[in-house]
Amino acid sequence: GAGVSQSPSNKVTEKGKDVELRCDPISGHTALYWYRQSLGQGLEFLIYFQGNSAPDKSGLPSDRFSAERTGGSVSTLTIQRTQQEDSAVYLCASSLAGLEGETQYFGPGTRLLVL
Amino acid sequence: AQSVTQPDIHITVSEGASLELRCNYSYGATPYLFWYVQSPGQGLQLLLKYFSGDTLVQGIKGFEAEFKRSQSSFNLRKPSVHWSDAAEYFCAVGDNFGNEKLTFGTGTRLTIIP
């Protein structure tokens, strides 16, 4: 079946602009995660959605970052007033029920470059 | 807070040789441990994971890993590498107190030479 998909695959933007990154999880998966992969910081957790529960936003680096998940499926990560240090690959993952130790399936990522 | 250390940034191995990638973790209880592989331009693919029970875990593509509590390690091994194994490998630990996020190591880049 279809895996996790993300769009766009690449995004180049100017400093100060807002960007939206999209994630389509695997159908039927109730848990969705955003991670960021950058040269200086490695792979970092950003935010986690599980069903209708309040999201775990503990990994968001600043209030310029926000995410929402509509209808328990598609998620959008928004970065406002982008900065050069936001340049990274943003990875989305989903899992069936968000249970402890459950396998997370990753999408191919969105490569963001802020000029 | 949990953490993962992958001490080797880059490893080069000859095709057909054996491989061991090191991973050490810091966690107060029995952790959930994972190895993921990332090929160029690709997302992360799960190789194997450890929850409990048998400390030797078999994964896909001929990989295995052994959990050693006394050494806080979860090293990845393969008896004979193939050129297609060239990729970046990430070890990760999962929280088992209801927080399912993964904490990743910094990764080990594997190069295979003929």
PDB file of N, CA and C in Angstrom, chain A residues 8-109:
ATOM      1  N   PRO A   8       6.025  19.913  -0.540  1.00  0.00           N
ATOM      2  CA  PRO A   8       6.790  19.541  -1.717  1.00  0.00           C
ATOM      3  C   PRO A   8       8.013  18.711  -1.336  1.00  0.00           C
ATOM      4  N   SER A   9       8.695  18.172  -2.318  1.00  0.00           N
ATOM      5  CA  SER A   9       9.917  17.431  -1.998  1.00  0.00           C
ATOM      6  C   SER A   9      11.070  18.396  -1.731  1.00  0.00           C
ATOM      7  N   ASN A  10      11.028  19.531  -2.407  1.00  0.00           N
ATOM      8  CA  ASN A  10      12.027  20.574  -2.198  1.00  0.00           C
ATOM      9  C   ASN A  10      11.332  21.930  -2.150  1.00  0.00           C
ATOM     10  N   LYS A  11      11.866  22.802  -1.303  1.00  0.00           N
ATOM     11  CA  LYS A  11      11.305  24.140  -1.193  1.00  0.00           C
ATOM     12  C   LYS A  11      12.435  25.126  -0.945  1.00  0.00           C
ATOM     13  N   VAL A  12      12.510  26.126  -1.804  1.00  0.00           N
ATOM     14  CA  VAL A  12      13.477  27.204  -1.610  1.00  0.00           C
ATOM     15  C   VAL A  12      12.680  28.466  -1.327  1.00  0.00           C
ATOM     16  N   THR A  13      13.042  29.167  -0.280  1.00  0.00           N
ATOM     17  CA  THR A  13      12.320  30.363   0.086  1.00  0.00           C
ATOM     18  C   THR A  13      13.291  31.442   0.545  1.00  0.00           C
ATOM     19  N   GLU A  14      12.782  32.635   0.616  1.00  0.00           N
ATOM     20  CA  GLU A  14      13.609  33.746   1.084  1.00  0.00           C
ATOM     21  C   GLU A  14      13.397  33.954   2.575  1.00  0.00           C
ATOM     22  N   LYS A  15      14.432  34.363   3.218  1.00  0.00           N
ATOM     23  CA  LYS A  15      14.347  34.674   4.647  1.00  0.00           C
ATOM     24  C   LYS A  15      13.188  35.631   4.908  1.00  0.00           C
ATOM     25  N   GLY A  16      12.390  35.283   5.935  1.00  0.00           N
ATOM     26  CA  GLY A  16      11.266  36.121   6.306  1.00  0.00           C
ATOM     27  C   GLY A  16       9.929  35.672   5.751  1.00  0.00           C
ATOM     28  N   LYS A  17       9.971  34.792   4.750  1.00  0.00           N
ATOM     29  CA  LYS A  17       8.727  34.286   4.182  1.00  0.00           C
ATOM     30  C   LYS A  17       8.183  33.146   5.028  1.00  0.00           C
ATOM     31  N   ASP A  18       6.876  32.880   4.878  1.00  0.00           N
ATOM     32  CA  ASP A  18       6.248  31.740   5.543  1.00  0.00           C
ATOM     33  C   ASP A  18       6.234  30.549   4.576  1.00  0.00           C
ATOM     34  N   VAL A  19       6.350  29.339   5.145  1.00  0.00           N
ATOM     35  CA  VAL A  19       6.264  28.135   4.321  1.00  0.00           C
ATOM     36  C   VAL A  19       5.325  27.138   4.980  1.00  0.00           C
ATOM     37  N   GLU A  20       4.715  26.314   4.138  1.00  0.00           N
ATOM     38  CA  GLU A  20       3.851  25.227   4.622  1.00  0.00           C
ATOM     39  C   GLU A  20       4.334  23.918   4.028  1.00  0.00           C
ATOM     40  N   LEU A  21       4.501  22.949   4.881  1.00  0.00           N
ATOM     41  CA  LEU A  21       4.931  21.628   4.459  1.00  0.00           C
ATOM     42  C   LEU A  21       3.796  20.654   4.771  1.00  0.00           C
ATOM     43  N   ARG A  22       3.562  19.730   3.834  1.00  0.00           N
ATOM     44  CA  ARG A  22       2.406  18.851   3.973  1.00  0.00           C
ATOM     45  C   ARG A  22       2.844  17.404   4.163  1.00  0.00           C
ATOM     46  N   CYS A  23       2.049  16.689   4.957  1.00  0.00           N
ATOM     47  CA  CYS A  23       2.299  15.268   5.184  1.00  0.00           C
ATOM     48  C   CYS A  23       0.997  14.488   5.078  1.00  0.00           C
ATOM     49  N   ASP A  24       1.017  13.438   4.255  1.00  0.00           N
ATOM     50  CA  ASP A  24      -0.104  12.501   4.167  1.00  0.00           C
ATOM     51  C   ASP A  24       0.327  11.183   4.797  1.00  0.00           C
ATOM     52  N   PRO A  25      -0.217  10.838   5.954  1.00  0.00           N
ATOM     53  CA  PRO A  25       0.215   9.597   6.604  1.00  0.00           C
ATOM     54  C   PRO A  25      -0.371   8.375   5.912  1.00  0.00           C
ATOM     55  N   ILE A  26       0.084   7.227   6.344  1.00  0.00           N
ATOM     56  CA  ILE A  26      -0.473   5.979   5.840  1.00  0.00           C
ATOM     57  C   ILE A  26      -1.937   5.893   6.275  1.00  0.00           C
ATOM     58  N   SER A  27      -2.777   5.476   5.370  1.00  0.00           N
ATOM     59  CA  SER A  27      -4.203   5.397   5.659  1.00  0.00           C
ATOM     60  C   SER A  27      -4.455   4.493   6.869  1.00  0.00           C
ATOM     61  N   GLY A  28      -5.241   5.002   7.815  1.00  0.00           N
ATOM     62  CA  GLY A  28      -5.568   4.228   9.007  1.00  0.00           C
ATOM     63  C   GLY A  28      -4.633   4.456  10.174  1.00  0.00           C
ATOM     64  N   HIS A  29      -3.530   5.134   9.938  1.00  0.00           N
ATOM     65  CA  HIS A  29      -2.604   5.433  11.035  1.00  0.00           C
ATOM     66  C   HIS A  29      -3.125   6.631  11.819  1.00  0.00           C
ATOM     67  N   THR A  30      -3.209   6.458  13.136  1.00  0.00           N
ATOM     68  CA  THR A  30      -3.757   7.532  13.957  1.00  0.00           C
ATOM     69  C   THR A  30      -2.681   8.444  14.540  1.00  0.00           C
ATOM     70  N   ALA A  31      -1.443   7.992  14.528  1.00  0.00           N
ATOM     71  CA  ALA A  31      -0.364   8.785  15.104  1.00  0.00           C
ATOM     72  C   ALA A  31       0.495   9.373  13.992  1.00  0.00           C
ATOM     73  N   LEU A  32       0.880  10.623  14.172  1.00  0.00           N
ATOM     74  CA  LEU A  32       1.689  11.326  13.176  1.00  0.00           C
ATOM     75  C   LEU A  32       2.747  12.135  13.883  1.00  0.00           C
ATOM     76  N   TYR A  33       3.960  12.120  13.332  1.00  0.00           N
ATOM     77  CA  TYR A  33       5.129  12.772  13.940  1.00  0.00           C
ATOM     78  C   TYR A  33       5.823  13.645  12.897  1.00  0.00           C
ATOM     79  N   TRP A  34       6.371  14.736  13.368  1.00  0.00           N
ATOM     80  CA  TRP A  34       7.270  15.554  12.545  1.00  0.00           C
ATOM     81  C   TRP A  34       8.648  15.560  13.205  1.00  0.00           C
ATOM     82  N   TYR A  35       9.673  15.369  12.367  1.00  0.00           N
ATOM     83  CA  TYR A  35      11.051  15.456  12.804  1.00  0.00           C
ATOM     84  C   TYR A  35      11.790  16.400  11.850  1.00  0.00           C
ATOM     85  N   ARG A  36      12.904  16.908  12.340  1.00  0.00           N
ATOM     86  CA  ARG A  36      13.743  17.760  11.498  1.00  0.00           C
ATOM     87  C   ARG A  36      15.142  17.155  11.470  1.00  0.00           C
ATOM     88  N   GLN A  37      15.726  17.118  10.273  1.00  0.00           N
ATOM     89  CA  GLN A  37      17.077  16.580  10.106  1.00  0.00           C
ATOM     90  C   GLN A  37      17.964  17.680   9.548  1.00  0.00           C
ATOM     91  N   SER A  38      18.906  18.135  10.349  1.00  0.00           N
ATOM     92  CA  SER A  38      19.799  19.186   9.899  1.00  0.00           C
ATOM     93  C   SER A  38      21.229  18.800  10.206  1.00  0.00           C
ATOM     94  N   LEU A  39      22.160  19.474   9.517  1.00  0.00           N
ATOM     95  CA  LEU A  39      23.568  19.117   9.654  1.00  0.00           C
ATOM     96  C   LEU A  39      24.062  19.336  11.075  1.00  0.00           C
ATOM     97  N   GLY A  40      23.661  20.399  11.659  1.00  0.00           N
ATOM     98  CA  GLY A  40      24.193  20.723  12.976  1.00  0.00           C
ATOM     99  C   GLY A  40      23.537  19.985  14.132  1.00  0.00           C
ATOM    100  N   GLN A  41      22.277  19.574  13.944  1.00  0.00           N
ATOM    101  CA  GLN A  41      21.490  19.035  15.052  1.00  0.00           C
ATOM    102  C   GLN A  41      21.076  17.583  14.875  1.00  0.00           C
ATOM    103  N   GLY A  42      21.357  16.981  13.733  1.00  0.00           N
ATOM    104  CA  GLY A  42      20.918  15.596  13.535  1.00  0.00           C
ATOM    105  C   GLY A  42      19.418  15.524  13.393  1.00  0.00           C
ATOM    106  N   LEU A  43      18.839  14.424  13.828  1.00  0.00           N
ATOM    107  CA  LEU A  43      17.403  14.197  13.730  1.00  0.00           C
ATOM    108  C   LEU A  43      16.736  14.593  15.036  1.00  0.00           C
ATOM    109  N   GLU A  44      15.823  15.566  14.950  1.00  0.00           N
ATOM    110  CA  GLU A  44      15.166  16.050  16.164  1.00  0.00           C
ATOM    111  C   GLU A  44      13.659  15.911  16.054  1.00  0.00           C
ATOM    112  N   PHE A  45      13.053  15.496  17.119  1.00  0.00           N
ATOM    113  CA  PHE A  45      11.604  15.447  17.212  1.00  0.00           C
ATOM    114  C   PHE A  45      11.033  16.855  17.284  1.00  0.00           C
ATOM    115  N   LEU A  46       9.947  17.092  16.565  1.00  0.00           N
ATOM    116  CA  LEU A  46       9.290  18.395  16.602  1.00  0.00           C
ATOM    117  C   LEU A  46       7.931  18.327  17.293  1.00  0.00           C
ATOM    118  N   ILE A  47       7.037  17.480  16.771  1.00  0.00           N
ATOM    119  CA  ILE A  47       5.660  17.465  17.270  1.00  0.00           C
ATOM    120  C   ILE A  47       5.028  16.111  16.984  1.00  0.00           C
ATOM    121  N   TYR A  48       4.045  15.743  17.820  1.00  0.00           N
ATOM    122  CA  TYR A  48       3.403  14.434  17.731  1.00  0.00           C
ATOM    123  C   TYR A  48       1.905  14.612  17.900  1.00  0.00           C
ATOM    124  N   PHE A  49       1.142  14.009  16.980  1.00  0.00           N
ATOM    125  CA  PHE A  49      -0.317  14.001  17.046  1.00  0.00           C
ATOM    126  C   PHE A  49      -0.785  12.560  17.265  1.00  0.00           C
ATOM    127  N   GLN A  50      -1.754  12.403  18.141  1.00  0.00           N
ATOM    128  CA  GLN A  50      -2.344  11.085  18.347  1.00  0.00           C
ATOM    129  C   GLN A  50      -3.862  11.261  18.454  1.00  0.00           C
ATOM    130  N   GLY A  51      -4.549  10.818  17.430  1.00  0.00           N
ATOM    131  CA  GLY A  51      -6.002  10.878  17.441  1.00  0.00           C
ATOM    132  C   GLY A  51      -6.493  12.281  17.711  1.00  0.00           C
ATOM    133  N   ASN A  52      -7.425  12.388  18.644  1.00  0.00           N
ATOM    134  CA  ASN A  52      -8.010  13.677  18.988  1.00  0.00           C
ATOM    135  C   ASN A  52      -7.354  14.318  20.206  1.00  0.00           C
ATOM    136  N   SER A  53      -6.282  13.706  20.687  1.00  0.00           N
ATOM    137  CA  SER A  53      -5.604  14.257  21.860  1.00  0.00           C
ATOM    138  C   SER A  53      -4.844  15.515  21.503  1.00  0.00           C
ATOM    139  N   ALA A  54      -4.590  16.323  22.519  1.00  0.00           N
ATOM    140  CA  ALA A  54      -3.779  17.524  22.300  1.00  0.00           C
ATOM    141  C   ALA A  54      -2.387  17.100  21.842  1.00  0.00           C
ATOM    142  N   PRO A  55      -1.839  17.764  20.825  1.00  0.00           N
ATOM    143  CA  PRO A  55      -0.524  17.352  20.322  1.00  0.00           C
ATOM    144  C   PRO A  55       0.591  17.620  21.326  1.00  0.00           C
ATOM    145  N   ASP A  56       1.630  16.817  21.231  1.00  0.00           N
ATOM    146  CA  ASP A  56       2.850  17.032  22.012  1.00  0.00           C
ATOM    147  C   ASP A  56       3.755  17.955  21.197  1.00  0.00           C
ATOM    148  N   LYS A  57       3.829  19.198  21.624  1.00  0.00           N
ATOM    149  CA  LYS A  57       4.584  20.208  20.879  1.00  0.00           C
ATOM    150  C   LYS A  57       5.954  20.467  21.489  1.00  0.00           C
ATOM    151  N   SER A  58       6.397  19.575  22.341  1.00  0.00           N
ATOM    152  CA  SER A  58       7.584  19.846  23.142  1.00  0.00           C
ATOM    153  C   SER A  58       8.853  20.030  22.325  1.00  0.00           C
ATOM    154  N   GLY A  59       8.882  19.566  21.088  1.00  0.00           N
ATOM    155  CA  GLY A  59      10.085  19.679  20.277  1.00  0.00           C
ATOM    156  C   GLY A  59      10.126  20.894  19.359  1.00  0.00           C
ATOM    157  N   LEU A  60       9.066  21.647  19.299  1.00  0.00           N
ATOM    158  CA  LEU A  60       9.067  22.814  18.407  1.00  0.00           C
ATOM    159  C   LEU A  60      10.099  23.821  18.900  1.00  0.00           C
ATOM    160  N   PRO A  61      11.007  24.270  18.026  1.00  0.00           N
ATOM    161  CA  PRO A  61      12.124  25.103  18.472  1.00  0.00           C
ATOM    162  C   PRO A  61      11.758  26.546  18.800  1.00  0.00           C
ATOM    163  N   SER A  62      10.682  27.047  18.233  1.00  0.00           N
ATOM    164  CA  SER A  62      10.276  28.420  18.527  1.00  0.00           C
ATOM    165  C   SER A  62       8.801  28.583  18.179  1.00  0.00           C
ATOM    166  N   ASP A  63       8.246  29.735  18.565  1.00  0.00           N
ATOM    167  CA  ASP A  63       6.821  29.963  18.280  1.00  0.00           C
ATOM    168  C   ASP A  63       6.582  30.295  16.811  1.00  0.00           C
ATOM    169  N   ARG A  64       7.631  30.324  16.014  1.00  0.00           N
ATOM    170  CA  ARG A  64       7.435  30.490  14.575  1.00  0.00           C
ATOM    171  C   ARG A  64       6.963  29.189  13.932  1.00  0.00           C
ATOM    172  N   PHE A  65       7.125  28.107  14.649  1.00  0.00           N
ATOM    173  CA  PHE A  65       6.746  26.780  14.141  1.00  0.00           C
ATOM    174  C   PHE A  65       5.384  26.394  14.711  1.00  0.00           C
ATOM    175  N   SER A  66       4.532  25.889  13.834  1.00  0.00           N
ATOM    176  CA  SER A  66       3.247  25.377  14.279  1.00  0.00           C
ATOM    177  C   SER A  66       2.839  24.244  13.356  1.00  0.00           C
ATOM    178  N   ALA A  67       1.932  23.433  13.816  1.00  0.00           N
ATOM    179  CA  ALA A  67       1.454  22.322  12.988  1.00  0.00           C
ATOM    180  C   ALA A  67       0.012  22.049  13.332  1.00  0.00           C
ATOM    181  N   GLU A  68      -0.693  21.574  12.348  1.00  0.00           N
ATOM    182  CA  GLU A  68      -2.055  21.138  12.585  1.00  0.00           C
ATOM    183  C   GLU A  68      -2.309  19.854  11.819  1.00  0.00           C
ATOM    184  N   ARG A  69      -3.342  19.176  12.286  1.00  0.00           N
ATOM    185  CA  ARG A  69      -3.724  17.932  11.628  1.00  0.00           C
ATOM    186  C   ARG A  69      -5.232  17.960  11.463  1.00  0.00           C
ATOM    187  N   THR A  70      -5.649  17.998  10.242  1.00  0.00           N
ATOM    188  CA  THR A  70      -7.068  18.141   9.944  1.00  0.00           C
ATOM    189  C   THR A  70      -7.715  16.779   9.735  1.00  0.00           C
ATOM    190  N   GLY A  71      -8.848  16.594  10.386  1.00  0.00           N
ATOM    191  CA  GLY A  71      -9.616  15.369  10.186  1.00  0.00           C
ATOM    192  C   GLY A  71      -8.869  14.114  10.584  1.00  0.00           C
ATOM    193  N   GLY A  72      -7.875  14.258  11.440  1.00  0.00           N
ATOM    194  CA  GLY A  72      -7.126  13.087  11.879  1.00  0.00           C
ATOM    195  C   GLY A  72      -6.275  12.461  10.806  1.00  0.00           C
ATOM    196  N   SER A  73      -6.024  13.184   9.715  1.00  0.00           N
ATOM    197  CA  SER A  73      -5.235  12.581   8.637  1.00  0.00           C
ATOM    198  C   SER A  73      -4.092  13.501   8.237  1.00  0.00           C
ATOM    199  N   VAL A  74      -4.307  14.314   7.226  1.00  0.00           N
ATOM    200  CA  VAL A  74      -3.250  15.171   6.680  1.00  0.00           C
ATOM    201  C   VAL A  74      -2.767  16.168   7.726  1.00  0.00           C
ATOM    202  N   SER A  75      -1.468  16.416   7.709  1.00  0.00           N
ATOM    203  CA  SER A  75      -0.892  17.400   8.617  1.00  0.00           C
ATOM    204  C   SER A  75      -0.110  18.442   7.828  1.00  0.00           C
ATOM    205  N   THR A  76      -0.135  19.663   8.355  1.00  0.00           N
ATOM    206  CA  THR A  76       0.633  20.757   7.760  1.00  0.00           C
ATOM    207  C   THR A  76       1.537  21.349   8.819  1.00  0.00           C
ATOM    208  N   LEU A  77       2.803  21.441   8.504  1.00  0.00           N
ATOM    209  CA  LEU A  77       3.775  22.121   9.367  1.00  0.00           C
ATOM    210  C   LEU A  77       4.022  23.492   8.766  1.00  0.00           C
ATOM    211  N   THR A  78       3.820  24.531   9.555  1.00  0.00           N
ATOM    212  CA  THR A  78       3.994  25.900   9.079  1.00  0.00           C
ATOM    213  C   THR A  78       5.163  26.542   9.801  1.00  0.00           C
ATOM    214  N   ILE A  79       6.029  27.167   9.045  1.00  0.00           N
ATOM    215  CA  ILE A  79       7.126  27.937   9.610  1.00  0.00           C
ATOM    216  C   ILE A  79       6.930  29.380   9.170  1.00  0.00           C
ATOM    217  N   GLN A  80       6.760  30.262  10.134  1.00  0.00           N
ATOM    218  CA  GLN A  80       6.557  31.679   9.842  1.00  0.00           C
ATOM    219  C   GLN A  80       7.893  32.411   9.913  1.00  0.00           C
ATOM    220  N   ARG A  81       7.988  33.429   9.084  1.00  0.00           N
ATOM    221  CA  ARG A  81       9.183  34.301   9.107  1.00  0.00           C
ATOM    222  C   ARG A  81      10.461  33.442   9.109  1.00  0.00           C
ATOM    223  N   THR A  82      10.611  32.649   8.089  1.00  0.00           N
ATOM    224  CA  THR A  82      11.712  31.689   8.051  1.00  0.00           C
ATOM    225  C   THR A  82      13.070  32.362   8.231  1.00  0.00           C
ATOM    226  N   GLN A  83      13.959  31.617   8.868  1.00  0.00           N
ATOM    227  CA  GLN A  83      15.339  32.029   9.077  1.00  0.00           C
ATOM    228  C   GLN A  83      16.261  31.013   8.407  1.00  0.00           C
ATOM    229  N   GLN A  84      17.487  31.418   8.171  1.00  0.00           N
ATOM    230  CA  GLN A  84      18.424  30.531   7.492  1.00  0.00           C
ATOM    231  C   GLN A  84      18.667  29.246   8.294  1.00  0.00           C
ATOM    232  N   GLU A  85      18.608  29.352   9.616  1.00  0.00           N
ATOM    233  CA  GLU A  85      18.834  28.154  10.435  1.00  0.00           C
ATOM    234  C   GLU A  85      17.674  27.171  10.357  1.00  0.00           C
ATOM    235  N   ASP A  86      16.578  27.563   9.695  1.00  0.00           N
ATOM    236  CA  ASP A  86      15.468  26.627   9.499  1.00  0.00           C
ATOM    237  C   ASP A  86      15.744  25.673   8.332  1.00  0.00           C
ATOM    238  N   SER A  87      16.778  25.941   7.575  1.00  0.00           N
ATOM    239  CA  SER A  87      17.128  25.076   6.450  1.00  0.00           C
ATOM    240  C   SER A  87      17.429  23.674   6.978  1.00  0.00           C
ATOM    241  N   ALA A  88      16.724  22.700   6.443  1.00  0.00           N
ATOM    242  CA  ALA A  88      16.839  21.322   6.938  1.00  0.00           C
ATOM    243  C   ALA A  88      15.940  20.439   6.081  1.00  0.00           C
ATOM    244  N   VAL A  89      15.987  19.148   6.376  1.00  0.00           N
ATOM    245  CA  VAL A  89      15.010  18.218   5.807  1.00  0.00           C
ATOM    246  C   VAL A  89      13.966  17.942   6.884  1.00  0.00           C
ATOM    247  N   TYR A  90      12.730  18.136   6.538  1.00  0.00           N
ATOM    248  CA  TYR A  90      11.632  17.924   7.480  1.00  0.00           C
ATOM    249  C   TYR A  90      10.968  16.592   7.145  1.00  0.00           C
ATOM    250  N   LEU A  91      11.013  15.692   8.110  1.00  0.00           N
ATOM    251  CA  LEU A  91      10.513  14.337   7.921  1.00  0.00           C
ATOM    252  C   LEU A  91       9.218  14.143   8.688  1.00  0.00           C
ATOM    253  N   CYS A  92       8.304  13.479   8.059  1.00  0.00           N
ATOM    254  CA  CYS A  92       7.042  13.120   8.680  1.00  0.00           C
ATOM    255  C   CYS A  92       7.004  11.598   8.834  1.00  0.00           C
ATOM    256  N   ALA A  93       6.409  11.127   9.902  1.00  0.00           N
ATOM    257  CA  ALA A  93       6.251   9.692  10.119  1.00  0.00           C
ATOM    258  C   ALA A  93       4.857   9.422  10.658  1.00  0.00           C
ATOM    259  N   SER A  94       4.376   8.216  10.444  1.00  0.00           N
ATOM    260  CA  SER A  94       3.106   7.832  11.039  1.00  0.00           C
ATOM    261  C   SER A  94       3.224   6.428  11.619  1.00  0.00           C
ATOM    262  N   SER A  95       2.379   6.151  12.585  1.00  0.00           N
ATOM    263  CA  SER A  95       2.303   4.806  13.141  1.00  0.00           C
ATOM    264  C   SER A  95       0.844   4.466  13.389  1.00  0.00           C
ATOM    265  N   LEU A  96       0.579   3.182  13.538  1.00  0.00           N
ATOM    266  CA  LEU A  96      -0.802   2.713  13.547  1.00  0.00           C
ATOM    267  C   LEU A  96      -1.621   3.324  14.680  1.00  0.00           C
ATOM    268  N   ALA A  97      -1.091   3.234  15.897  1.00  0.00           N
ATOM    269  CA  ALA A  97      -1.877   3.692  17.046  1.00  0.00           C
ATOM    270  C   ALA A  97      -1.076   4.542  18.009  1.00  0.00           C
ATOM    271  N   GLY A  98       0.169   4.823  17.686  1.00  0.00           N
ATOM    272  CA  GLY A  98       0.971   5.651  18.580  1.00  0.00           C
ATOM    273  C   GLY A  98       1.338   4.965  19.872  1.00  0.00           C
ATOM    274  N   LEU A  99       1.342   3.654  19.871  1.00  0.00           N
ATOM    275  CA  LEU A  99       1.681   2.934  21.099  1.00  0.00           C
ATOM    276  C   LEU A  99       3.187   2.926  21.325  1.00  0.00           C
ATOM    277  N   GLU A 100       3.570   2.697  22.550  1.00  0.00           N
ATOM    278  CA  GLU A 100       4.986   2.682  22.901  1.00  0.00           C
ATOM    279  C   GLU A 100       5.726   1.636  22.088  1.00  0.00           C
ATOM    280  N   GLY A 101       6.809   2.059  21.485  1.00  0.00           N
ATOM    281  CA  GLY A 101       7.637   1.135  20.731  1.00  0.00           C
ATOM    282  C   GLY A 101       7.110   0.750  19.375  1.00  0.00           C
ATOM    283  N   GLU A 102       6.004   1.330  18.979  1.00  0.00           N
ATOM    284  CA  GLU A 102       5.422   0.982  17.686  1.00  0.00           C
ATOM    285  C   GLU A 102       6.299   1.496  16.550  1.00  0.00           C
ATOM    286  N   THR A 103       6.313   0.769  15.447  1.00  0.00           N
ATOM    287  CA  THR A 103       7.121   1.187  14.310  1.00  0.00           C
ATOM    288  C   THR A 103       6.582   2.480  13.719  1.00  0.00           C
ATOM    289  N   GLN A 104       7.461   3.419  13.495  1.00  0.00           N
ATOM    290  CA  GLN A 104       7.119   4.648  12.797  1.00  0.00           C
ATOM    291  C   GLN A 104       7.601   4.524  11.355  1.00  0.00           C
ATOM    292  N   TYR A 105       6.719   4.861  10.431  1.00  0.00           N
ATOM    293  CA  TYR A 105       7.023   4.788   9.005  1.00  0.00           C
ATOM    294  C   TYR A 105       7.257   6.207   8.506  1.00  0.00           C
ATOM    295  N   PHE A 106       8.401   6.402   7.883  1.00  0.00           N
ATOM    296  CA  PHE A 106       8.806   7.746   7.505  1.00  0.00           C
ATOM    297  C   PHE A 106       8.534   8.035   6.037  1.00  0.00           C
ATOM    298  N   GLY A 107       8.211   9.281   5.775  1.00  0.00           N
ATOM    299  CA  GLY A 107       8.122   9.769   4.411  1.00  0.00           C
ATOM    300  C   GLY A 107       9.492  10.163   3.887  1.00  0.00           C
ATOM    301  N   PRO A 108       9.574  10.568   2.614  1.00  0.00           N
ATOM    302  CA  PRO A 108      10.866  10.913   2.009  1.00  0.00           C
ATOM    303  C   PRO A 108      11.405  12.267   2.437  1.00  0.00           C
ATOM    304  N   GLY A 109      10.560  13.074   3.068  1.00  0.00           N
ATOM    305  CA  GLY A 109      11.030  14.357   3.573  1.00  0.00           C
ATOM    306  C   GLY A 109      10.816  15.511   2.606  1.00  0.00           C
TER     307      GLY A 109
END
